[in-house]
Tab-separated table of C-alpha atoms and ligand atoms in Angstrom:
chain	number	residue	atom	x	y	z
A	1	MET	CA	147.228	145.423	154.435
A	2	TRP	CA	146.791	141.817	155.446
A	3	LEU	CA	144.781	139.646	153.606
A	4	GLY	CA	143.723	136.009	155.045
A	5	LEU	CA	141.622	132.981	153.656
A	6	ASP	CA	140.617	129.743	155.133
A	7	ASP	CA	138.296	126.862	154.817
A	8	THR	CA	137.794	126.481	151.014
A	9	ASP	CA	138.447	122.691	150.965
A	10	SER	CA	135.876	120.479	149.253
A	11	LEU	CA	135.336	117.165	147.979
A	12	GLU	CA	135.359	118.027	144.316
A	13	GLY	CA	139.061	118.831	144.556
A	14	GLY	CA	139.121	122.160	146.180
A	15	CYS	CA	142.101	123.073	148.482
A	16	THR	CA	142.665	126.217	150.129
A	17	THR	CA	146.330	126.498	149.135
A	18	LEU	CA	145.166	126.306	145.410
A	19	VAL	CA	142.285	128.739	145.822
A	20	PHE	CA	144.722	131.211	147.409
A	21	HIS	CA	147.458	130.477	144.832
A	22	GLU	CA	145.081	131.518	142.133
A	23	LEU	CA	143.955	134.540	144.019
A	24	LEU	CA	147.405	135.683	144.320
A	25	ASN	CA	148.001	135.181	140.659
A	26	SER	CA	145.031	137.374	139.991
A	27	LEU	CA	145.804	140.218	142.339
A	28	PRO	CA	146.201	143.554	140.803
A	29	CYS	CA	148.843	144.772	143.292
A	30	GLU	CA	152.098	143.812	144.905
A	31	HIS	CA	152.133	141.265	147.805
A	32	GLY	CA	154.699	139.854	150.430
A	33	GLU	CA	155.463	136.366	151.077
A	34	PRO	CA	152.553	133.917	151.266
A	35	ARG	CA	152.079	132.256	154.518
A	36	LEU	CA	150.507	128.726	155.466
A	37	THR	CA	149.700	128.405	159.101
A	38	ARG	CA	148.285	125.483	160.984
A	39	LEU	CA	146.213	126.046	163.983
A	40	TRP	CA	144.895	124.397	167.132
A	41	PRO	CA	144.258	120.773	165.851
A	42	PHE	CA	141.123	120.376	168.033
A	43	ALA	CA	139.301	123.373	166.702
A	44	ALA	CA	135.625	122.593	166.116
A	45	GLN	CA	134.777	122.564	162.342
A	46	ARG	CA	138.243	122.723	161.457
A	47	THR	CA	139.261	121.773	157.956
A	48	ARG	CA	141.152	118.477	157.714
A	49	GLY	CA	144.889	119.773	157.616
A	50	ASN	CA	143.591	122.848	159.592
A	51	ALA	CA	145.824	125.163	157.335
A	52	SER	CA	144.966	128.693	156.782
A	53	LEU	CA	146.539	131.320	154.624
A	54	SER	CA	147.703	134.986	154.511
A	55	VAL	CA	149.694	137.540	152.876
A	56	GLU	CA	150.680	141.176	153.256
A	57	LEU	CA	149.336	143.311	150.449
A	58	PHE	CA	151.024	146.380	149.258
A	59	THR	CA	147.980	148.472	148.040
A	60	ASP	CA	145.310	150.983	149.369
A	61	ASP	CA	141.419	150.825	150.043
A	62	SER	CA	140.741	150.345	146.117
A	63	ILE	CA	141.392	146.659	146.898
A	64	VAL	CA	138.499	146.047	148.738
A	65	GLU	CA	136.144	146.389	145.762
A	66	TRP	CA	138.280	144.038	143.706
A	67	LEU	CA	138.342	141.528	146.598
A	68	ASP	CA	134.456	141.948	146.818
A	69	ASN	CA	134.050	140.885	143.197
A	70	TYR	CA	136.678	138.125	143.517
A	71	TRP	CA	135.096	136.577	146.662
A	72	ASN	CA	131.509	136.419	144.912
A	73	GLN	CA	132.830	134.983	141.748
A	74	ASN	CA	135.521	132.717	142.775
A	75	ILE	CA	135.424	131.737	146.531
A	76	LEU	CA	131.615	132.078	147.625
A	77	PRO	CA	130.775	129.222	145.283
A	78	LEU	CA	132.810	126.887	147.174
A	79	LYS	CA	130.728	127.318	150.207
A	80	GLY	CA	128.935	124.132	151.572
A	81	LYS	CA	131.148	121.632	149.977
A	82	ILE	CA	131.987	118.506	152.119
A	83	SER	CA	135.747	117.931	152.440
A	84	ASP	CA	137.085	114.593	151.874
A	85	SER	CA	137.267	112.308	154.926
A	86	SER	CA	138.498	109.112	153.601
A	87	HIS	CA	141.009	108.546	156.416
A	88	SER	CA	139.161	110.192	159.379
A	89	LEU	CA	136.087	109.164	161.165
A	90	ARG	CA	135.639	112.615	162.546
A	91	LYS	CA	132.689	114.442	161.770
A	92	GLN	CA	132.954	116.444	158.617
A	93	TYR	CA	131.537	119.888	158.312
A	94	PRO	CA	130.666	121.588	154.847
A	95	SER	CA	133.314	124.040	154.013
A	96	ASP	CA	132.364	127.420	155.341
A	97	PRO	CA	134.994	129.744	153.591
A	98	GLY	CA	136.305	132.992	154.993
A	99	MET	CA	138.300	135.902	153.791
A	100	VAL	CA	139.524	138.805	155.943
A	101	LEU	CA	141.412	141.978	155.172
A	102	PHE	CA	143.044	144.260	157.797
A	103	LYS	CA	144.839	147.724	157.527
A	104	GLU	CA	146.985	146.604	160.359
A	105	GLN	CA	148.155	143.166	161.462
A	106	PRO	CA	145.981	141.609	163.980
A	107	SER	CA	147.423	141.397	167.408
A	108	GLU	CA	149.872	138.787	167.883
A	109	ASP	CA	148.084	137.516	171.014
A	110	TYR	CA	145.202	136.361	168.617
A	111	TYR	CA	147.641	133.820	166.792
A	112	TRP	CA	149.006	132.266	170.010
A	113	ARG	CA	145.362	131.795	171.293
A	114	ALA	CA	144.297	130.345	168.002
A	115	VAL	CA	147.138	128.049	167.691
A	116	ARG	CA	146.661	126.663	171.444
A	117	SER	CA	143.052	127.011	172.008
A	118	GLU	CA	139.521	127.376	170.526
A	119	VAL	CA	139.008	131.102	169.559
A	120	SER	CA	136.115	132.981	168.091
A	121	PHE	CA	135.972	135.801	165.472
A	122	TYR	CA	138.497	138.517	165.340
A	123	GLU	CA	136.748	141.886	165.281
A	124	GLY	CA	137.585	144.605	162.702
A	125	GLY	CA	138.975	145.047	159.124
A	126	LYS	CA	136.700	143.911	156.056
A	127	GLN	CA	135.401	140.280	156.417
A	128	TRP	CA	133.664	137.981	154.042
A	129	GLY	CA	132.011	134.719	154.725
A	130	GLY	CA	131.793	132.347	157.510
A	131	ASN	CA	133.816	130.249	160.024
A	132	GLY	CA	136.806	130.384	157.732
A	133	ARG	CA	137.395	134.010	159.042
A	134	ILE	CA	138.777	132.745	162.208
A	135	GLY	CA	141.551	130.843	160.800
A	136	ALA	CA	142.009	133.517	158.293
A	137	ALA	CA	142.358	136.152	160.769
A	138	ALA	CA	144.598	133.912	162.987
A	139	SER	CA	146.810	133.451	160.084
A	140	CYS	CA	147.269	137.066	159.461
A	141	ALA	CA	148.234	137.509	163.148
A	142	TRP	CA	151.099	135.174	162.913
A	143	ARG	CA	154.423	137.097	163.289
A	144	SER	CA	156.494	134.314	161.527
A	145	GLY	CA	159.507	134.776	163.721
A	146	ASN	CA	159.744	131.010	164.061
A	147	VAL	CA	159.299	129.798	160.632
A	148	THR	CA	159.834	126.743	158.138
A	149	TRP	CA	159.171	126.525	154.581
A	150	GLU	CA	156.950	124.565	152.181
A	151	GLY	CA	157.068	124.419	148.422
A	152	ILE	CA	153.638	123.329	147.054
A	153	ALA	CA	152.806	122.421	143.434
A	154	TRP	CA	149.324	121.518	142.225
A	155	ARG	CA	148.796	118.748	139.633
A	156	LYS	CA	147.213	119.061	136.084
A	157	ASP	CA	145.763	115.556	136.322
A	158	THR	CA	147.488	112.528	137.861
A	159	ARG	CA	149.512	112.700	140.717
A	160	GLN	CA	152.798	111.202	140.385
A	161	VAL	CA	156.035	112.161	142.060
A	162	SER	CA	159.445	110.818	140.895
A	163	GLU	CA	161.036	108.369	143.200
A	164	GLU	CA	164.427	109.714	142.047
A	165	ALA	CA	163.642	113.328	142.435
A	166	LEU	CA	162.369	112.243	145.997
A	167	ALA	CA	165.395	110.714	146.824
A	168	ASN	CA	167.414	113.735	145.569
A	169	VAL	CA	165.474	116.044	147.532
A	170	GLU	CA	165.563	114.025	150.619
A	171	ALA	CA	169.314	114.114	150.301
A	172	MET	CA	169.445	117.892	150.304
A	173	ASN	CA	170.664	119.680	153.354
A	174	GLY	CA	167.671	121.412	154.860
A	175	THR	CA	164.617	119.450	153.704
A	176	PHE	CA	162.830	117.518	156.384
A	177	LEU	CA	159.912	114.872	156.706
A	178	CYS	CA	160.387	113.966	153.040
A	179	ARG	CA	159.919	110.158	153.871
A	180	ASP	CA	159.019	108.055	156.677
A	181	PRO	CA	162.334	106.316	157.928
A	182	ARG	CA	160.580	103.234	159.064
A	183	THR	CA	158.473	102.408	155.993
A	184	ASN	CA	160.309	104.266	153.403
A	185	ARG	CA	156.991	105.764	152.098
A	186	GLY	CA	157.314	109.141	150.915
A	187	LEU	CA	155.629	111.761	152.821
A	188	ILE	CA	155.387	114.698	150.324
A	189	ALA	CA	152.438	113.496	148.272
A	190	PRO	CA	149.030	113.621	149.845
A	191	ARG	CA	146.362	110.949	149.008
A	192	GLY	CA	142.787	111.499	148.097
A	193	PRO	CA	141.344	114.016	145.505
A	194	CYS	CA	143.156	117.018	146.734
A	195	PRO	CA	144.728	118.987	143.898
A	196	VAL	CA	148.127	119.114	145.725
A	197	MET	CA	150.918	117.123	143.639
A	198	PHE	CA	153.367	117.274	146.539
A	199	GLY	CA	154.561	119.721	149.414
A	200	VAL	CA	157.920	119.712	150.198
A	201	ARG	CA	159.351	121.030	153.567
A	202	ALA	CA	162.592	122.903	154.372
A	203	ILE	CA	164.122	124.777	157.158
A	204	ASP	CA	164.963	127.708	154.624
A	205	ARG	CA	163.306	129.415	151.786
A	206	ASP	CA	165.971	128.586	149.251
A	207	THR	CA	165.998	124.938	150.071
A	208	ALA	CA	162.283	124.775	149.536
A	209	LYS	CA	162.487	126.582	146.231
A	210	LYS	CA	165.192	124.341	144.935
A	211	ALA	CA	163.541	121.039	146.073
A	212	THR	CA	160.329	122.069	144.320
A	213	GLU	CA	161.879	122.845	141.149
A	214	ILE	CA	163.695	119.356	141.196
A	215	LEU	CA	160.340	117.564	141.949
A	216	ILE	CA	158.590	119.606	139.320
A	217	GLN	CA	160.946	118.637	136.593
A	218	LYS	CA	160.619	115.011	137.148
A	219	SER	CA	157.068	114.562	138.008
A	220	ALA	CA	153.699	114.580	136.284
A	221	GLU	CA	152.520	117.785	134.865
A	222	THR	CA	151.726	120.517	137.451
A	223	ILE	CA	149.598	123.738	136.983
A	224	GLY	CA	151.555	125.873	139.337
A	225	SER	CA	153.755	126.066	142.449
A	226	ARG	CA	154.520	128.428	145.148
A	227	ILE	CA	156.707	128.511	148.276
A	228	PHE	CA	155.161	129.313	151.641
A	229	ALA	CA	156.551	130.564	155.072
A	230	THR	CA	154.766	128.267	157.493
A	231	ASN	CA	154.524	127.765	161.218
A	232	GLN	CA	154.859	123.731	160.570
A	233	ALA	CA	157.229	121.931	162.802
A	234	THR	CA	157.639	125.026	165.092
A	235	GLY	CA	155.929	123.477	168.138
A	236	ASP	CA	154.077	126.689	168.573
A	237	HIS	CA	150.804	124.696	169.565
A	238	ILE	CA	152.490	123.611	173.016
A	239	ASP	CA	153.507	125.842	175.520
A	240	SER	CA	156.206	124.027	177.421
A	241	PRO	CA	157.032	120.381	178.459
A	242	GLN	CA	155.731	119.195	181.583
A	243	LYS	CA	156.978	116.821	184.281
A	244	LEU	CA	154.994	113.920	185.989
A	245	VAL	CA	155.599	111.174	188.157
A	246	VAL	CA	153.595	107.933	187.193
A	247	GLU	CA	150.885	107.251	189.668
A	248	SER	CA	148.806	105.031	187.734
A	249	LYS	CA	148.950	103.325	184.183
A	250	GLU	CA	146.015	101.726	182.624
A	251	MET	CA	146.081	99.895	179.226
A	252	LEU	CA	142.978	100.670	177.169
A	253	GLN	CA	141.374	98.698	174.388
A	254	GLY	CA	143.293	99.176	170.902
A	255	GLY	CA	146.759	99.402	172.764
A	256	HIS	CA	146.377	102.845	174.130
A	257	VAL	CA	147.750	103.663	177.548
A	258	ILE	CA	146.495	106.200	179.928
A	259	LEU	CA	148.824	107.581	182.683
A	260	ASN	CA	147.610	109.138	185.804
A	261	ASN	CA	144.058	109.066	184.347
A	262	ASN	CA	144.634	111.979	182.018
A	263	CYS	CA	147.752	111.326	179.821
A	264	LEU	CA	146.734	109.476	176.859
A	265	ALA	CA	149.293	107.675	174.503
A	266	PHE	CA	147.708	106.527	171.420
A	267	ASN	CA	148.571	103.098	169.947
A	268	GLU	CA	149.269	104.957	166.550
A	269	SER	CA	151.933	107.103	168.553
A	270	GLY	CA	154.375	104.360	168.051
A	271	ASP	CA	157.576	104.995	170.279
A	272	VAL	CA	155.478	107.334	172.495
A	273	ASN	CA	153.048	104.399	173.222
A	274	ARG	CA	156.144	101.976	173.479
A	275	ILE	CA	157.600	104.090	176.349
A	276	ALA	CA	154.205	104.668	178.071
A	277	GLN	CA	153.740	100.603	178.082
A	278	TRP	CA	157.289	100.306	179.411
A	279	LEU	CA	156.712	102.765	182.357
A	280	GLU	CA	156.184	101.735	185.969
A	281	ILE	CA	154.656	103.449	188.966
A	282	GLY	CA	157.055	106.024	190.434
A	283	ASP	CA	158.823	106.832	187.310
A	284	GLU	CA	159.401	110.243	186.384
A	285	ILE	CA	158.852	111.601	182.855
A	286	GLU	CA	158.739	114.797	180.915
A	287	PHE	CA	156.227	114.982	178.273
A	288	MET	CA	154.564	117.552	175.556
A	289	GLY	CA	150.758	117.046	174.624
A	290	LEU	CA	147.850	118.993	173.921
A	291	GLU	CA	145.217	119.173	176.459
A	292	TYR	CA	141.609	118.365	175.008
A	293	GLU	CA	138.499	117.815	177.317
A	294	GLY	CA	140.643	117.311	180.512
A	295	ASN	CA	142.849	114.632	178.826
A	296	TYR	CA	146.661	115.380	177.361
A	297	HIS	CA	147.259	113.684	174.114
A	298	LEU	CA	150.968	112.888	174.279
A	299	GLU	CA	152.993	113.861	171.443
A	300	ALA	CA	156.541	113.700	172.927
A	301	ILE	CA	157.865	111.746	175.864
A	302	LYS	CA	161.140	111.627	177.834
A	303	VAL	CA	161.894	109.211	180.626
A	304	ILE	CA	163.827	111.179	183.373
A	305	SER	CA	164.189	108.578	185.924
A	306	SER	CA	163.043	105.013	186.265
A	307	THR	CA	164.249	102.811	189.130
A	308	ILE	CA	163.462	99.386	190.286
A	309	ALA	CA	164.239	97.645	193.672
A	310	GLN	CA	166.732	94.863	193.399
A	311	ARG	CA	168.574	92.570	195.531
A	312	PRO	CA	171.895	94.015	196.348
A	313	ILE	CA	175.179	92.914	194.457
A	314	CYS	CA	177.658	91.239	196.883
A	315	GLU	CA	181.474	92.352	197.019
A	316	CYS	CA	182.273	89.239	194.875
A	317	GLY	CA	179.931	90.638	191.942
A	318	THR	CA	177.092	87.968	192.494
A	319	ARG	CA	173.636	89.069	193.085
A	320	MET	CA	172.402	88.201	196.596
A	321	LYS	CA	169.195	86.114	197.219
A	322	SER	CA	166.567	86.298	200.188
A	323	MET	CA	167.217	83.731	202.875
A	324	GLY	CA	163.206	83.679	203.504
A	325	LYS	CA	160.931	85.807	205.136
A	326	GLY	CA	162.349	88.284	207.661
A	327	GLN	CA	165.864	86.657	207.238
A	328	GLY	CA	167.810	89.242	204.951
A	329	VAL	CA	169.691	88.226	202.198
A	330	ARG	CA	172.918	86.097	201.407
A	331	CYS	CA	175.188	85.684	198.336
A	332	PRO	CA	174.853	82.286	196.824
A	333	LYS	CA	178.559	82.164	195.989
A	334	CYS	CA	180.472	83.237	198.736
A	335	LYS	CA	177.556	82.996	201.446
A	336	LYS	CA	178.141	86.669	202.542
A	337	ARG	CA	175.190	88.100	204.317
A	338	SER	CA	173.575	91.638	204.166
A	339	ASP	CA	170.794	93.288	206.142
A	340	LYS	CA	170.212	95.532	203.418
A	341	LYS	CA	167.574	93.608	201.505
A	342	TRP	CA	166.950	96.083	198.561
A	343	THR	CA	168.975	98.507	196.298
A	344	MET	CA	167.320	101.075	194.050
A	345	GLU	CA	168.595	100.453	190.410
A	346	GLU	CA	168.181	102.377	187.291
A	347	ARG	CA	166.026	101.032	184.632
A	348	LEU	CA	167.162	102.002	181.282
A	349	PRO	CA	164.269	102.794	178.817
A	350	PRO	CA	164.282	101.129	175.531
A	351	LEU	CA	164.531	104.686	173.887
A	352	GLN	CA	166.340	107.497	175.594
A	353	GLY	CA	165.960	111.205	175.353
A	354	TRP	CA	162.696	112.855	173.601
A	355	VAL	CA	160.559	110.253	171.837
A	356	GLN	CA	158.055	111.236	169.249
A	357	PRO	CA	155.375	109.466	166.979
A	358	PRO	CA	156.446	107.986	163.723
A	359	ALA	CA	156.860	110.947	160.830
A	360	ASP	CA	153.505	110.280	159.206
A	361	LYS	CA	151.693	110.221	162.644
A	362	ARG	CA	152.935	113.517	163.774
A	363	ARG	CA	151.058	116.784	163.841
A	364	HIS	CA	152.041	119.503	161.317
A	365	LEU	CA	152.989	121.790	163.975
A	366	ALA	CA	155.001	119.268	165.884
A	367	LYS	CA	158.715	120.105	166.218
A	368	SER	CA	161.305	117.597	165.583
A	369	LEU	CA	163.139	116.836	168.932
A	370	THR	CA	165.742	114.700	167.769
B	1	ZN	ZN1	179.459	86.932	197.105
């Protein structure tokens, strides 16, 4: 059977990961690997990190009654709490927890739709609660073929992660996004009232486990920890890169750039915005972005070709100059003339290959392209 849970975040320090952790600790049956899935970032009424959780249960129908009780006593009371929005101007919705239980894993198609678009409820199984049922079912539907890992620990009181342990963990093979390379700021500890002490990411389970142990040893007191299989950094939210030739470029207030009237490179996207600013009409790029209300929000960009018309270079190595309107060009050094007034030369972008926003501005789902 498959159990899913979503949308129990609340201002009073609720967090779906901890609620799920406690549920797993209480379960009267064996279970598989817990899974944390991030879904379509634009989904209406999503929770802040848009994380949903699921796990396979090895049990029979008797679990329904147990879950019924657990739901009523431990999860239902979380309904209606407003989640923290200290660094988001986005409208916040009261939490609307949802729990689902399916005999068979929901169809994989539902996961793909939920990670790339807005979806409605998945029919079937036994379901508790409200909107959270959508993310909960989508998490159950995830096949985890493409997977990364996160070790999460929850704090007892203060949040304090040892700098020394962070450095050790960062140096391990297989961890990623531990620290922002530009600012040197650690990325594993959230801010705000959420009960998470840290979440450390890794490409394999063993590394996530080892890193979690190292961090727990040297940090403030924790009340528990768990390793999750996740779809973070898999790029699942974007189907494939697209190409475009720049036909228009507009600078918006706040430093944002809009290409071809529908490709947005936000100021916060750092190097992506820098490349967008550098582009000229006629340049060809490849990009990855999420489409929302007719616009693509760029989260990766690569210059394919950029050319600029220049005066030709003379055989002697000097750049020729125009002799005046309709007069052709001439070398200022050896005076040789040419009828060819322009040559197309390649412009080299300030950053080559795939360029992404800074580590702390990337989506949880974004795959590292470098
Ligand atoms: Zn010359």
